[in-house]
Short mmCIF file of C-alpha atoms in Angstrom, two decimals:
data_model
loop_
_atom_site.label_atom_id
_atom_site.label_comp_id
_atom_site.label_asym_id
_atom_site.label_seq_id
_atom_site.Cartn_x
_atom_site.Cartn_y
_atom_site.Cartn_z
CA MET A 2 -23.86 2.80 -28.07
CA GLY A 3 -24.58 6.22 -28.99
CA PRO A 4 -22.26 9.14 -30.50
CA GLY A 5 -22.58 10.93 -27.19
CA ARG A 6 -20.62 8.38 -25.16
CA ASN A 7 -18.24 7.80 -28.21
CA ALA A 8 -17.32 11.61 -28.08
CA LEU A 9 -17.20 11.65 -24.46
CA ARG A 10 -14.77 8.72 -24.44
CA THR A 11 -12.55 10.11 -27.19
CA SER A 12 -12.34 13.59 -25.35
CA ALA A 13 -11.44 11.62 -22.20
CA VAL A 14 -8.69 9.52 -23.63
CA GLY A 15 -7.24 12.56 -25.05
CA ALA A 16 -7.22 14.25 -21.95
CA VAL A 17 -5.77 11.44 -19.82
CA SER A 18 -3.39 10.68 -22.72
CA ALA A 19 -2.06 14.10 -22.75
CA THR A 20 -1.49 14.19 -19.07
CA LEU A 21 0.29 10.83 -18.80
CA ILE A 22 2.60 11.52 -21.83
CA ALA A 23 3.47 14.95 -20.33
CA ALA A 24 4.26 13.33 -17.16
CA ALA A 25 6.28 10.70 -18.89
CA GLY A 26 8.22 13.36 -20.85
CA LEU A 27 8.85 15.32 -17.43
CA GLY A 28 9.90 12.11 -15.69
CA SER A 29 12.41 11.20 -18.42
CA ALA A 30 13.38 13.37 -21.31
CA PRO A 31 13.68 10.47 -23.91
CA ALA A 32 9.89 9.77 -23.28
CA ALA A 33 9.18 12.86 -25.34
CA GLN A 34 10.13 11.13 -28.56
CA ALA A 35 6.70 9.81 -29.02
CA ALA A 36 7.17 8.88 -32.76
CA GLY A 37 8.48 6.02 -34.82
CA GLY A 38 11.80 4.29 -34.65
CA THR A 39 13.07 1.54 -32.44
CA GLY A 40 16.17 2.78 -30.36
CA GLY A 41 14.91 4.59 -27.30
CA GLY A 42 11.69 5.95 -28.73
CA ILE A 43 7.92 5.16 -28.31
CA ARG A 44 6.13 3.48 -30.99
CA PHE A 45 2.18 3.36 -30.92
CA VAL A 46 1.09 0.03 -32.61
CA ASP A 47 -2.07 -2.08 -33.05
CA ILE A 48 -1.73 -5.86 -31.92
CA ALA A 49 -3.95 -8.64 -32.93
CA GLY A 50 -5.24 -10.02 -29.71
CA ASP A 51 -7.29 -13.32 -29.15
CA GLY A 52 -9.54 -13.99 -32.32
CA GLY A 53 -7.86 -10.92 -34.06
CA THR A 54 -9.21 -8.49 -31.55
CA PRO A 55 -7.21 -5.14 -32.17
CA LEU A 56 -5.31 -4.02 -29.00
CA LYS A 57 -3.88 -0.53 -28.93
CA ALA A 58 -0.37 -0.68 -27.62
CA ASN A 59 2.69 1.08 -27.27
CA VAL A 60 6.47 -0.18 -27.39
CA VAL A 61 9.38 1.43 -25.55
CA THR A 62 12.81 0.09 -26.36
CA PRO A 63 16.38 0.82 -24.88
CA ALA A 64 18.29 3.65 -26.50
CA GLY A 65 20.55 2.22 -29.13
CA ALA A 66 18.81 -0.91 -29.72
CA ASP A 67 19.79 -2.11 -33.13
CA GLY A 68 18.74 -5.73 -33.17
CA THR A 69 22.28 -7.16 -32.45
CA ARG A 70 21.28 -8.18 -28.93
CA ALA A 71 18.19 -9.23 -26.97
CA TYR A 72 16.64 -7.54 -24.00
CA PRO A 73 14.36 -8.65 -21.37
CA LEU A 74 10.59 -8.17 -21.90
CA VAL A 75 8.04 -6.47 -19.81
CA VAL A 76 4.38 -6.54 -20.75
CA LEU A 77 2.03 -4.02 -19.07
CA PRO A 78 -1.74 -4.51 -19.47
CA THR A 79 -3.66 -1.39 -18.54
CA SER A 80 -5.68 -0.72 -15.29
CA TRP A 81 -9.46 -0.91 -15.41
CA GLY A 82 -10.70 2.30 -17.34
CA LEU A 83 -7.27 3.77 -18.21
CA PRO A 84 -5.95 4.22 -21.64
CA GLN A 85 -2.90 2.61 -22.99
CA VAL A 86 -0.46 5.48 -22.19
CA GLU A 87 -0.97 4.73 -18.31
CA TYR A 88 2.50 3.22 -17.94
CA LEU A 89 4.57 5.45 -20.33
CA ALA A 90 6.64 7.01 -17.44
CA GLN A 91 7.60 3.63 -15.82
CA ALA A 92 7.97 2.03 -19.24
CA GLN A 93 10.62 4.74 -20.14
CA LYS A 94 12.48 4.02 -16.92
CA LEU A 95 12.43 0.32 -17.54
CA ALA A 96 13.74 0.95 -21.12
CA ASN A 97 16.55 3.11 -19.88
CA SER A 98 17.58 0.23 -17.73
CA GLY A 99 17.64 -2.20 -20.49
CA TYR A 100 14.11 -3.61 -21.07
CA VAL A 101 11.94 -3.82 -24.06
CA VAL A 102 8.40 -2.61 -22.78
CA VAL A 103 4.98 -3.27 -24.26
CA GLY A 104 2.01 -1.58 -22.73
CA TYR A 105 -1.35 -2.35 -24.08
CA ASN A 106 -4.88 -1.39 -23.52
CA VAL A 107 -7.04 -4.40 -22.56
CA ARG A 108 -9.93 -5.50 -24.55
CA GLY A 109 -13.13 -3.81 -24.28
CA PHE A 110 -11.72 -0.49 -22.98
CA TRP A 111 -11.00 2.94 -24.87
CA GLN A 112 -9.79 2.29 -28.64
CA SER A 113 -9.04 -1.37 -28.26
CA GLY A 114 -11.67 -3.81 -29.70
CA GLY A 115 -13.88 -6.39 -28.02
CA GLN A 116 -15.90 -6.14 -25.05
CA ILE A 117 -14.94 -6.28 -21.60
CA GLU A 118 -14.42 -9.70 -20.38
CA VAL A 119 -13.31 -9.14 -16.77
CA ALA A 120 -10.05 -10.94 -16.94
CA GLY A 121 -11.79 -13.79 -18.65
CA PRO A 122 -10.10 -16.49 -20.97
CA PRO A 123 -9.93 -14.01 -24.09
CA ASP A 124 -8.02 -11.61 -21.60
CA THR A 125 -5.41 -14.16 -20.71
CA ALA A 126 -5.14 -15.26 -24.36
CA ASP A 127 -4.47 -11.59 -25.34
CA ALA A 128 -1.62 -11.50 -22.99
CA SER A 129 -0.09 -14.31 -24.61
CA LYS A 130 -0.55 -12.90 -28.10
CA VAL A 131 1.04 -9.68 -27.02
CA ILE A 132 4.05 -11.55 -25.90
CA ASP A 133 4.06 -13.46 -29.30
CA TRP A 134 4.06 -9.98 -31.25
CA ALA A 135 6.84 -8.63 -28.95
CA LEU A 136 9.11 -11.58 -29.76
CA ALA A 137 8.33 -11.27 -33.48
CA ASN A 138 8.62 -7.48 -33.73
CA THR A 139 11.13 -6.26 -31.13
CA PRO A 140 14.54 -7.29 -29.68
CA ALA A 141 13.00 -9.09 -26.82
CA ASP A 142 14.63 -12.20 -25.19
CA PRO A 143 12.07 -15.15 -25.17
CA GLY A 144 13.73 -16.66 -22.07
CA LYS A 145 13.34 -13.39 -19.89
CA ILE A 146 9.69 -12.28 -19.90
CA GLY A 147 8.04 -10.46 -17.22
CA MET A 148 4.45 -9.01 -16.75
CA ALA A 149 3.31 -6.29 -14.57
CA GLY A 150 0.21 -4.09 -13.94
CA VAL A 151 -1.90 -2.07 -11.42
CA SER A 152 -5.41 -3.27 -10.48
CA TYR A 153 -6.95 -4.84 -13.57
CA GLY A 154 -3.45 -5.14 -15.03
CA ALA A 155 -2.16 -7.02 -11.87
CA GLY A 156 -4.82 -9.64 -12.13
CA ILE A 157 -4.55 -10.25 -15.73
CA SER A 158 -0.67 -10.67 -15.16
CA LEU A 159 -1.16 -13.19 -12.63
CA LEU A 160 -3.69 -15.15 -14.68
CA ALA A 161 -1.31 -15.01 -17.74
CA ALA A 162 1.74 -16.48 -15.62
CA ALA A 163 -0.42 -19.35 -14.70
CA HIS A 164 -1.46 -20.12 -18.20
CA ASP A 165 1.87 -19.07 -20.01
CA ARG A 166 4.94 -20.63 -18.72
CA ARG A 167 7.12 -18.29 -20.67
CA VAL A 168 6.35 -15.50 -17.87
CA LYS A 169 9.19 -15.77 -15.50
CA ALA A 170 8.46 -12.80 -13.36
CA VAL A 171 5.31 -10.83 -12.14
CA ALA A 172 4.67 -7.58 -10.43
CA ALA A 173 0.90 -7.52 -9.45
CA LEU A 174 0.12 -4.15 -7.86
CA SER A 175 -3.06 -3.43 -6.10
CA GLY A 176 -4.68 -6.52 -7.80
CA TRP A 177 -6.84 -9.51 -6.67
CA ALA A 178 -6.18 -13.13 -6.03
CA ASP A 179 -9.73 -14.05 -5.27
CA LEU A 180 -12.54 -11.93 -7.01
CA ILE A 181 -15.41 -13.04 -5.03
CA ASP A 182 -13.75 -12.68 -1.85
CA SER A 183 -12.87 -9.17 -2.97
CA ILE A 184 -16.19 -7.57 -3.87
CA TYR A 185 -18.49 -10.35 -2.16
CA SER A 186 -16.87 -11.17 0.93
CA ASN A 187 -18.90 -13.27 3.59
CA ARG A 188 -21.80 -13.12 1.04
CA THR A 189 -21.89 -9.31 1.31
CA GLN A 190 -21.97 -7.07 -1.71
CA HIS A 191 -19.21 -4.26 -1.54
CA ALA A 192 -21.71 -1.87 -3.17
CA GLN A 193 -19.54 1.18 -3.43
CA ALA A 194 -16.56 -0.62 -4.91
CA ALA A 195 -18.67 -2.42 -7.31
CA ALA A 196 -20.60 0.72 -8.20
CA VAL A 197 -17.11 2.50 -9.08
CA LEU A 198 -15.95 -0.39 -11.50
CA ASP A 199 -19.54 -0.66 -13.07
CA GLY A 200 -19.50 3.13 -13.71
CA ALA A 201 -15.95 3.40 -14.92
CA GLY A 202 -16.58 0.32 -17.36
CA ARG A 203 -19.50 1.96 -18.74
CA LEU A 204 -17.79 5.34 -19.28
CA THR A 205 -14.59 4.05 -20.73
CA GLY A 206 -15.30 0.63 -22.15
CA ARG A 207 -17.88 -1.69 -23.60
CA PRO A 208 -19.49 -4.01 -21.15
CA GLY A 209 -20.75 -7.17 -22.91
CA PRO A 210 -24.16 -8.79 -22.24
CA GLU A 211 -22.54 -11.27 -19.70
CA LEU A 212 -20.98 -8.37 -17.55
CA GLN A 213 -24.21 -6.35 -17.65
CA GLN A 214 -26.28 -9.43 -16.12
CA VAL A 215 -23.42 -10.06 -13.74
CA PHE A 216 -23.72 -6.49 -12.16
CA SER A 217 -27.52 -6.77 -12.50
CA ASP A 218 -27.62 -9.90 -10.36
CA PHE A 219 -24.99 -8.60 -7.93
CA PHE A 220 -26.80 -5.36 -7.23
CA SER A 221 -30.26 -6.91 -7.04
CA SER A 222 -29.07 -9.39 -4.55
CA ASN A 223 -30.63 -12.35 -6.54
CA LEU A 224 -29.71 -15.19 -4.40
CA SER A 225 -30.83 -17.52 -7.17
CA LYS A 226 -27.87 -16.48 -8.99
CA GLU A 227 -25.35 -16.48 -6.27
CA GLN A 228 -23.62 -19.71 -7.44
CA SER A 229 -23.28 -18.67 -11.01
CA LEU A 230 -21.76 -15.37 -9.72
CA ILE A 231 -19.29 -17.35 -7.49
CA ASP A 232 -18.39 -19.69 -10.47
CA TRP A 233 -18.10 -16.60 -12.75
CA GLY A 234 -15.83 -15.05 -10.23
CA ARG A 235 -13.53 -18.18 -9.55
CA LYS A 236 -12.84 -18.34 -13.26
CA ARG A 237 -11.31 -14.93 -12.96
CA SER A 238 -9.40 -15.48 -9.89
CA PRO A 239 -5.56 -16.31 -9.88
CA ALA A 240 -6.12 -18.34 -6.68
CA THR A 241 -8.08 -20.77 -8.61
CA TYR A 242 -4.83 -21.57 -10.67
CA VAL A 243 -2.28 -21.32 -8.00
CA ASP A 244 -1.18 -24.91 -8.60
CA GLN A 245 -0.45 -23.92 -12.29
CA LEU A 246 1.24 -20.81 -11.10
CA ASN A 247 3.34 -22.73 -8.84
CA LYS A 248 4.36 -25.24 -11.45
CA ASN A 249 5.23 -22.68 -13.99
CA GLY A 250 7.68 -21.35 -11.32
CA ALA A 251 7.28 -17.49 -11.92
CA ALA A 252 8.70 -15.26 -9.41
CA VAL A 253 5.76 -13.39 -7.92
CA PHE A 254 5.74 -9.78 -6.25
CA LEU A 255 2.47 -8.55 -4.80
CA ALA A 256 1.77 -5.26 -3.46
CA ASN A 257 -1.42 -3.72 -1.97
CA ALA A 258 -2.74 -1.03 0.42
CA TRP A 259 -4.19 -1.81 3.80
CA GLY A 260 -7.30 0.26 3.15
CA ASP A 261 -8.00 -1.03 -0.41
CA THR A 262 -11.80 -0.83 -0.78
CA VAL A 263 -11.84 -2.69 -4.03
CA PHE A 264 -9.38 -5.59 -3.43
CA SER A 265 -8.94 -6.20 0.32
CA PRO A 266 -5.53 -7.15 1.63
CA ASN A 267 -6.66 -10.38 3.14
CA GLN A 268 -7.15 -12.29 -0.26
CA TYR A 269 -3.57 -11.28 -1.21
CA ALA A 270 -2.05 -12.47 2.01
CA ARG A 271 -3.70 -15.88 1.59
CA PHE A 272 -2.66 -16.19 -1.89
CA TYR A 273 0.83 -15.35 -0.96
CA GLU A 274 0.96 -18.18 1.63
CA GLU A 275 -0.09 -20.60 -1.04
CA LEU A 276 2.76 -19.57 -3.51
CA THR A 277 5.72 -21.89 -3.48
CA GLY A 278 8.16 -20.18 -5.78
CA PRO A 279 10.06 -16.88 -5.39
CA LYS A 280 7.67 -14.46 -3.90
CA ARG A 281 7.27 -11.04 -2.00
CA LEU A 282 4.40 -9.36 -0.45
CA GLU A 283 4.36 -5.63 0.39
CA PHE A 284 1.44 -3.69 2.22
CA ARG A 285 1.31 0.12 2.59
CA PRO A 286 -1.34 2.67 3.75
CA GLY A 287 -3.77 3.80 1.16
CA ASP A 288 -6.54 2.72 -0.96
CA HIS A 289 -6.99 1.07 -4.27
CA ALA A 290 -3.93 1.68 -6.46
CA THR A 291 -3.11 4.88 -4.58
CA ALA A 292 0.34 3.61 -3.47
CA GLU A 293 1.48 3.36 -6.92
CA LEU A 294 -0.06 6.30 -8.28
CA THR A 295 2.70 8.93 -8.31
CA GLY A 296 5.00 6.44 -10.08
CA LEU A 297 2.63 6.58 -12.96
CA PHE A 298 3.56 10.23 -13.15
CA GLY A 299 7.32 9.51 -13.21
CA LEU A 300 7.70 10.59 -9.54
CA PRO A 301 9.65 8.56 -6.99
CA ASN A 302 7.65 5.63 -5.76
CA ASP A 303 8.61 2.73 -3.53
CA VAL A 304 6.44 0.18 -5.23
CA TRP A 305 7.60 0.79 -8.63
CA THR A 306 11.37 0.91 -7.34
CA ASP A 307 10.72 -2.48 -5.88
CA THR A 308 8.98 -3.51 -9.05
CA GLY A 309 12.24 -2.64 -10.94
CA ARG A 310 14.43 -4.49 -8.41
CA TRP A 311 12.33 -7.71 -8.70
CA PHE A 312 12.74 -7.62 -12.36
CA ASP A 313 16.29 -6.77 -12.28
CA HIS A 314 16.93 -9.85 -10.37
CA TYR A 315 14.67 -12.36 -11.72
CA LEU A 316 14.92 -11.22 -15.50
CA LYS A 317 18.44 -9.75 -15.76
CA GLY A 318 20.08 -11.78 -13.09
CA GLU A 319 21.41 -9.03 -11.11
CA ASP A 320 22.70 -9.76 -7.62
CA ASN A 321 20.83 -6.73 -5.99
CA GLY A 322 19.83 -8.54 -2.75
CA VAL A 323 16.20 -8.54 -3.20
CA ASP A 324 16.08 -12.41 -2.87
CA ARG A 325 17.75 -12.07 0.48
CA GLU A 326 15.43 -9.58 2.10
CA GLN A 327 12.67 -10.41 4.48
CA PRO A 328 10.12 -11.33 1.91
CA VAL A 329 6.99 -9.86 3.62
CA ARG A 330 7.58 -6.03 3.96
CA LEU A 331 4.98 -3.59 5.69
CA LYS A 332 4.48 -0.15 6.20
CA SER A 333 2.36 0.87 9.25
CA ARG A 334 -0.50 3.22 9.01
CA SER A 335 0.59 4.91 12.34
CA THR A 336 4.37 5.19 12.08
CA GLY A 337 5.18 5.12 8.32
CA GLY A 338 8.14 2.92 8.81
CA TYR A 339 8.93 -0.25 7.14
CA GLU A 340 8.96 -3.72 8.83
CA GLY A 341 10.28 -7.04 7.53
CA TYR A 342 8.89 -10.38 8.18
CA PRO A 343 10.14 -14.18 7.07
CA ASP A 344 6.32 -14.92 6.27
CA TRP A 345 2.79 -13.67 6.72
CA LYS A 346 2.11 -15.72 9.84
CA SER A 347 4.92 -14.06 11.56
CA VAL A 348 3.42 -10.58 11.15
CA GLY A 349 0.93 -11.18 14.11
CA ALA A 350 3.33 -13.24 16.24
CA THR A 351 1.26 -12.82 19.35
CA THR A 352 -2.47 -12.27 19.90
CA ARG A 353 -4.36 -10.69 22.54
CA LYS A 354 -8.00 -11.63 23.12
CA ILE A 355 -10.90 -9.33 24.20
CA ALA A 356 -13.76 -10.87 25.80
CA LEU A 357 -17.29 -10.03 24.20
CA GLY A 358 -19.30 -10.90 27.34
CA GLY A 359 -22.97 -10.47 28.21
CA THR A 360 -25.90 -10.49 25.92
CA THR A 361 -26.74 -7.58 23.70
CA THR A 362 -29.75 -7.19 21.29
CA ILE A 363 -29.65 -4.49 18.59
CA ARG A 364 -32.26 -3.44 15.98
CA THR A 365 -31.39 -3.37 12.47
CA ASN A 366 -31.94 -1.17 9.38
CA VAL A 367 -30.58 2.14 10.89
CA ASP A 368 -26.97 3.34 10.72
CA SER A 369 -25.57 3.61 14.14
CA GLY A 370 -22.83 6.08 13.12
CA ALA A 371 -20.15 3.52 12.90
CA ASP A 372 -18.95 3.17 9.24
CA GLY A 373 -16.04 1.97 7.27
CA GLY A 374 -15.96 5.30 5.47
CA VAL A 375 -16.28 6.27 1.84
CA VAL A 376 -14.61 4.14 -1.04
CA PHE A 377 -11.26 5.73 -2.01
CA LEU A 378 -11.76 9.09 0.06
CA SER A 379 -11.41 7.77 3.50
CA SER A 380 -8.25 5.59 3.17
CA ILE A 381 -6.57 8.19 1.11
CA LEU A 382 -7.15 10.57 3.91
CA ASP A 383 -5.76 8.06 6.21
CA GLN A 384 -2.78 7.51 3.83
CA LEU A 385 -2.10 11.25 3.68
CA THR A 386 -3.06 12.56 7.18
CA ARG A 387 -3.37 9.65 9.20
CA THR A 388 -7.00 10.44 9.91
CA PRO A 389 -9.15 7.30 9.57
CA PRO A 390 -12.99 7.34 9.84
CA MET A 391 -14.01 8.24 13.43
CA ALA A 392 -16.87 7.67 15.65
CA SER A 393 -17.67 8.71 19.25
CA ILE A 394 -17.98 5.45 20.98
CA PRO A 395 -19.86 6.64 24.01
CA LEU A 396 -22.30 8.44 21.77
CA LEU A 397 -23.10 5.41 19.80
CA PRO A 398 -26.82 4.14 20.36
CA ARG A 399 -26.86 1.01 22.10
CA THR A 400 -30.09 0.02 20.61
CA ARG A 401 -28.44 0.15 17.19
CA ALA A 402 -24.68 -0.92 18.01
CA ALA A 403 -23.27 -3.43 20.23
CA VAL A 404 -20.17 -2.26 21.90
CA TRP A 405 -17.51 -3.98 23.85
CA GLN A 406 -14.21 -2.43 25.20
CA SER A 407 -10.86 -3.53 26.53
CA GLY A 408 -9.22 -1.82 29.41
CA LYS A 409 -6.73 0.96 28.94
CA TYR A 410 -3.24 -0.39 27.63
CA THR A 411 -0.35 0.89 29.67
CA SER A 412 2.10 0.38 26.35
CA VAL A 413 1.67 0.88 22.69
CA GLN A 414 -0.18 -2.13 21.05
CA GLN A 415 1.20 -2.63 17.54
CA VAL A 416 -1.86 -4.33 15.65
CA ARG A 417 -0.42 -6.14 12.76
CA GLY A 418 -2.17 -8.67 10.62
CA THR A 419 -5.90 -9.98 10.71
CA ALA A 420 -8.12 -9.65 13.88
CA ARG A 421 -10.78 -12.27 14.09
CA VAL A 422 -14.30 -12.14 15.74
CA HIS A 423 -15.92 -15.16 17.16
CA THR A 424 -19.46 -14.72 18.49
CA THR A 425 -22.87 -16.32 18.71
CA VAL A 426 -25.59 -14.69 17.03
CA THR A 427 -29.69 -15.17 17.38
CA ALA A 428 -31.67 -13.50 14.59
CA THR A 429 -35.28 -13.01 14.59
CA LYS A 430 -35.40 -13.28 10.76
CA GLU A 431 -33.69 -15.91 8.49
CA SER A 432 -31.44 -13.35 6.75
CA GLY A 433 -29.42 -10.66 8.05
CA THR A 434 -26.14 -8.65 7.65
CA LEU A 435 -23.77 -7.34 10.48
CA VAL A 436 -20.62 -5.20 10.24
CA ALA A 437 -18.03 -5.45 12.87
CA TYR A 438 -15.57 -2.49 13.46
CA LEU A 439 -12.32 -2.29 15.62
CA TYR A 440 -11.58 1.18 16.91
CA ASP A 441 -8.69 2.68 18.74
CA VAL A 442 -10.42 4.72 21.46
CA GLY A 443 -8.77 7.76 23.20
CA PRO A 444 -9.38 9.24 26.54
CA LEU A 445 -12.31 11.19 25.39
CA GLY A 446 -14.10 8.32 23.70
CA LEU A 447 -13.27 9.25 20.11
CA GLY A 448 -12.75 5.96 18.20
CA ARG A 449 -10.50 5.82 15.18
CA LEU A 450 -11.11 3.03 12.78
CA VAL A 451 -8.64 0.25 12.77
CA SER A 452 -10.45 -2.37 10.68
CA ASN A 453 -13.76 -3.68 9.74
CA ALA A 454 -15.54 -6.40 7.76
CA PRO A 455 -19.37 -7.13 6.91
CA TYR A 456 -21.06 -10.55 7.24
CA THR A 457 -24.21 -11.83 5.82
CA PHE A 458 -26.18 -14.82 6.57
CA HIS A 459 -29.42 -16.38 4.76
CA GLY A 460 -31.41 -19.51 5.59
CA ARG A 461 -31.09 -19.33 9.55
CA THR A 462 -33.85 -20.56 11.64
CA PRO A 463 -35.21 -17.67 13.47
CA GLY A 464 -34.56 -17.79 17.21
CA LYS A 465 -31.78 -20.46 16.85
CA PRO A 466 -28.42 -19.36 18.07
CA PHE A 467 -25.44 -19.88 15.40
CA GLY A 468 -21.82 -19.18 15.47
CA VAL A 469 -20.06 -16.55 13.62
CA ASP A 470 -16.33 -16.42 12.75
CA LEU A 471 -15.43 -13.24 10.82
CA GLU A 472 -11.89 -12.04 9.70
CA LEU A 473 -11.48 -8.23 9.81
CA PHE A 474 -9.51 -6.70 7.08
CA SER A 475 -5.70 -6.89 7.67
CA THR A 476 -4.05 -3.92 8.86
CA ALA A 477 -1.01 -2.46 10.58
CA TYR A 478 -1.96 0.07 13.30
CA ASP A 479 -0.42 1.32 16.49
CA VAL A 480 -2.75 1.96 19.46
CA PRO A 481 -1.20 4.49 21.86
CA ALA A 482 -0.49 3.94 25.46
CA GLY A 483 -3.46 5.04 27.48
CA HIS A 484 -6.08 4.12 24.73
CA ARG A 485 -8.41 1.22 24.51
CA LEU A 486 -9.62 -1.03 21.85
CA ALA A 487 -13.45 -1.26 21.01
CA LEU A 488 -15.24 -3.80 18.94
CA VAL A 489 -18.55 -2.32 17.65
CA VAL A 490 -21.03 -4.27 15.65
CA ASP A 491 -23.97 -2.70 13.80
CA THR A 492 -26.09 -3.61 10.67
CA VAL A 493 -26.01 -0.79 8.16
CA ASP A 494 -22.85 0.61 6.28
CA PRO A 495 -22.81 2.63 3.14
CA LEU A 496 -19.86 0.59 1.86
CA TYR A 497 -22.20 -2.49 1.71
CA ILE A 498 -25.43 -3.93 0.55
CA GLU A 499 -27.31 -4.99 3.81
CA HIS A 500 -29.82 -7.83 4.13
CA ASN A 501 -31.70 -6.97 7.26
CA PRO A 502 -35.53 -7.57 6.92
CA SER A 503 -37.83 -4.78 8.30
CA GLY A 504 -38.17 -5.14 12.12
CA ALA A 505 -35.37 -7.54 12.54
CA GLN A 506 -33.16 -7.91 15.57
CA LEU A 507 -29.92 -9.51 16.16
CA THR A 508 -28.74 -10.70 19.70
CA PHE A 509 -25.22 -11.39 20.52
CA SER A 510 -24.30 -13.80 23.39
CA SER A 511 -21.34 -15.51 24.88
CA PRO A 512 -22.31 -18.85 25.90
CA GLU A 513 -20.31 -20.45 28.79
CA HIS A 514 -19.34 -23.43 26.59
CA ASP A 515 -18.47 -21.04 23.56
CA PRO A 516 -17.37 -17.74 24.87
CA SER A 517 -17.34 -14.89 22.32
CA TYR A 518 -14.18 -12.79 21.83
CA VAL A 519 -12.05 -10.71 19.33
CA THR A 520 -8.53 -12.00 18.51
CA VAL A 521 -6.15 -9.11 17.97
CA PRO A 522 -2.75 -9.79 16.37
CA LEU A 523 0.15 -7.89 17.76
CA ARG A 524 3.61 -7.35 16.58
CA GLU A 525 6.05 -9.32 18.76
CA GLN A 526 7.98 -6.93 20.87
#
């Protein structure tokens, strides 16, 4: 690595650190004591991680801590590409309410040593080493240990809880349970999301040879490496270790955004259903890590408030009612109000089918105009202004997009959960990609995106029909009375890498013995 990148990283860490430290100071006055000492101040320390790798960290203790009593411990691994000061505002808030907090920069990023392991075994081992250090060097209670993090820190926290039974509670915010299902769902590369991760990793960290090869194979669509890519991802997926996590009994709080273009909500919902211990699942409007963002600057934030309540109950033993509330909590993209459910399957309690009748043939390789938007930008716009990606449904070229519409609804349709598409496809080539979009269509034909998902196939016999079952990304969206729902299928979307050979065509049919349809989950009225 040349001196130019080192200088860039050093300048960047200074700017980001200054911003977050200033925010921590604004959010809570004691955080401004960014100096040595134990009671109530911030200490910046080096912690020896797995194999002695130095990890840059900060420690915040409750005011007045003098070693005569122990406090619950919360460990915060950083997000992908962010420095160790990321959580200072929240760390100070937790310390003010009686926690010892250790935030640390994960290996391979910024000033910590090592190379980026993408939540591999060294990262899991590092988390345990940080816990060891905290128990030896702070007034932390060994029986009351929690972990929390945003994005990368969320995944590492879940993996650590599966491998270290000392972790009693976890708050995994905007994280992943299944890494492959997140960025390679239905054998389709999520190109923009992966490019953001790759770029941020190169700018702020040190990708090792293995990670560089993984990205190379990923972007080159090297099918001979597909299984090794899947195996690599499974090793880094908390879902792989769900039995260990359940056995250890940690209380798990999961939170994510409906429009997360890096880690889709579907994989978190499936993981939640597999957990058997104390658990909570929350979904809100937004994109990757945007729901938690204001909390990193010390501003009021629902996700961080619920994280504090979760730890207060499961680490401090407070009877704050968090264990008696409906464990699945959703915020609609349309109304902004919260809804509670006893479990995930109750979210879409009823369903409505839209028939995908007839036979439609489309050509591939040209974007029809129906798209999932732009990574981060589109879902943030939806979060702030309730303006999702849009398309004029009547103007979509029928040679490039298959379109089916429902009748007009006489009442509001509260879409909740996961819509599913079932259809029969006949391709003229052995490989191909299709992308399905569910739109809310107004009286003038303008469609507002409700959900989407890609699907890629390989090794199919040209001219031979095959069935496709596709889950769209889970959501909560209200379709107004007088509107329709439309399912649109095309073959190109900038969010994804497509695998349509030149000149390929796809035909969608609805055989009498196996009719095609989309199932839309609705909130029970």
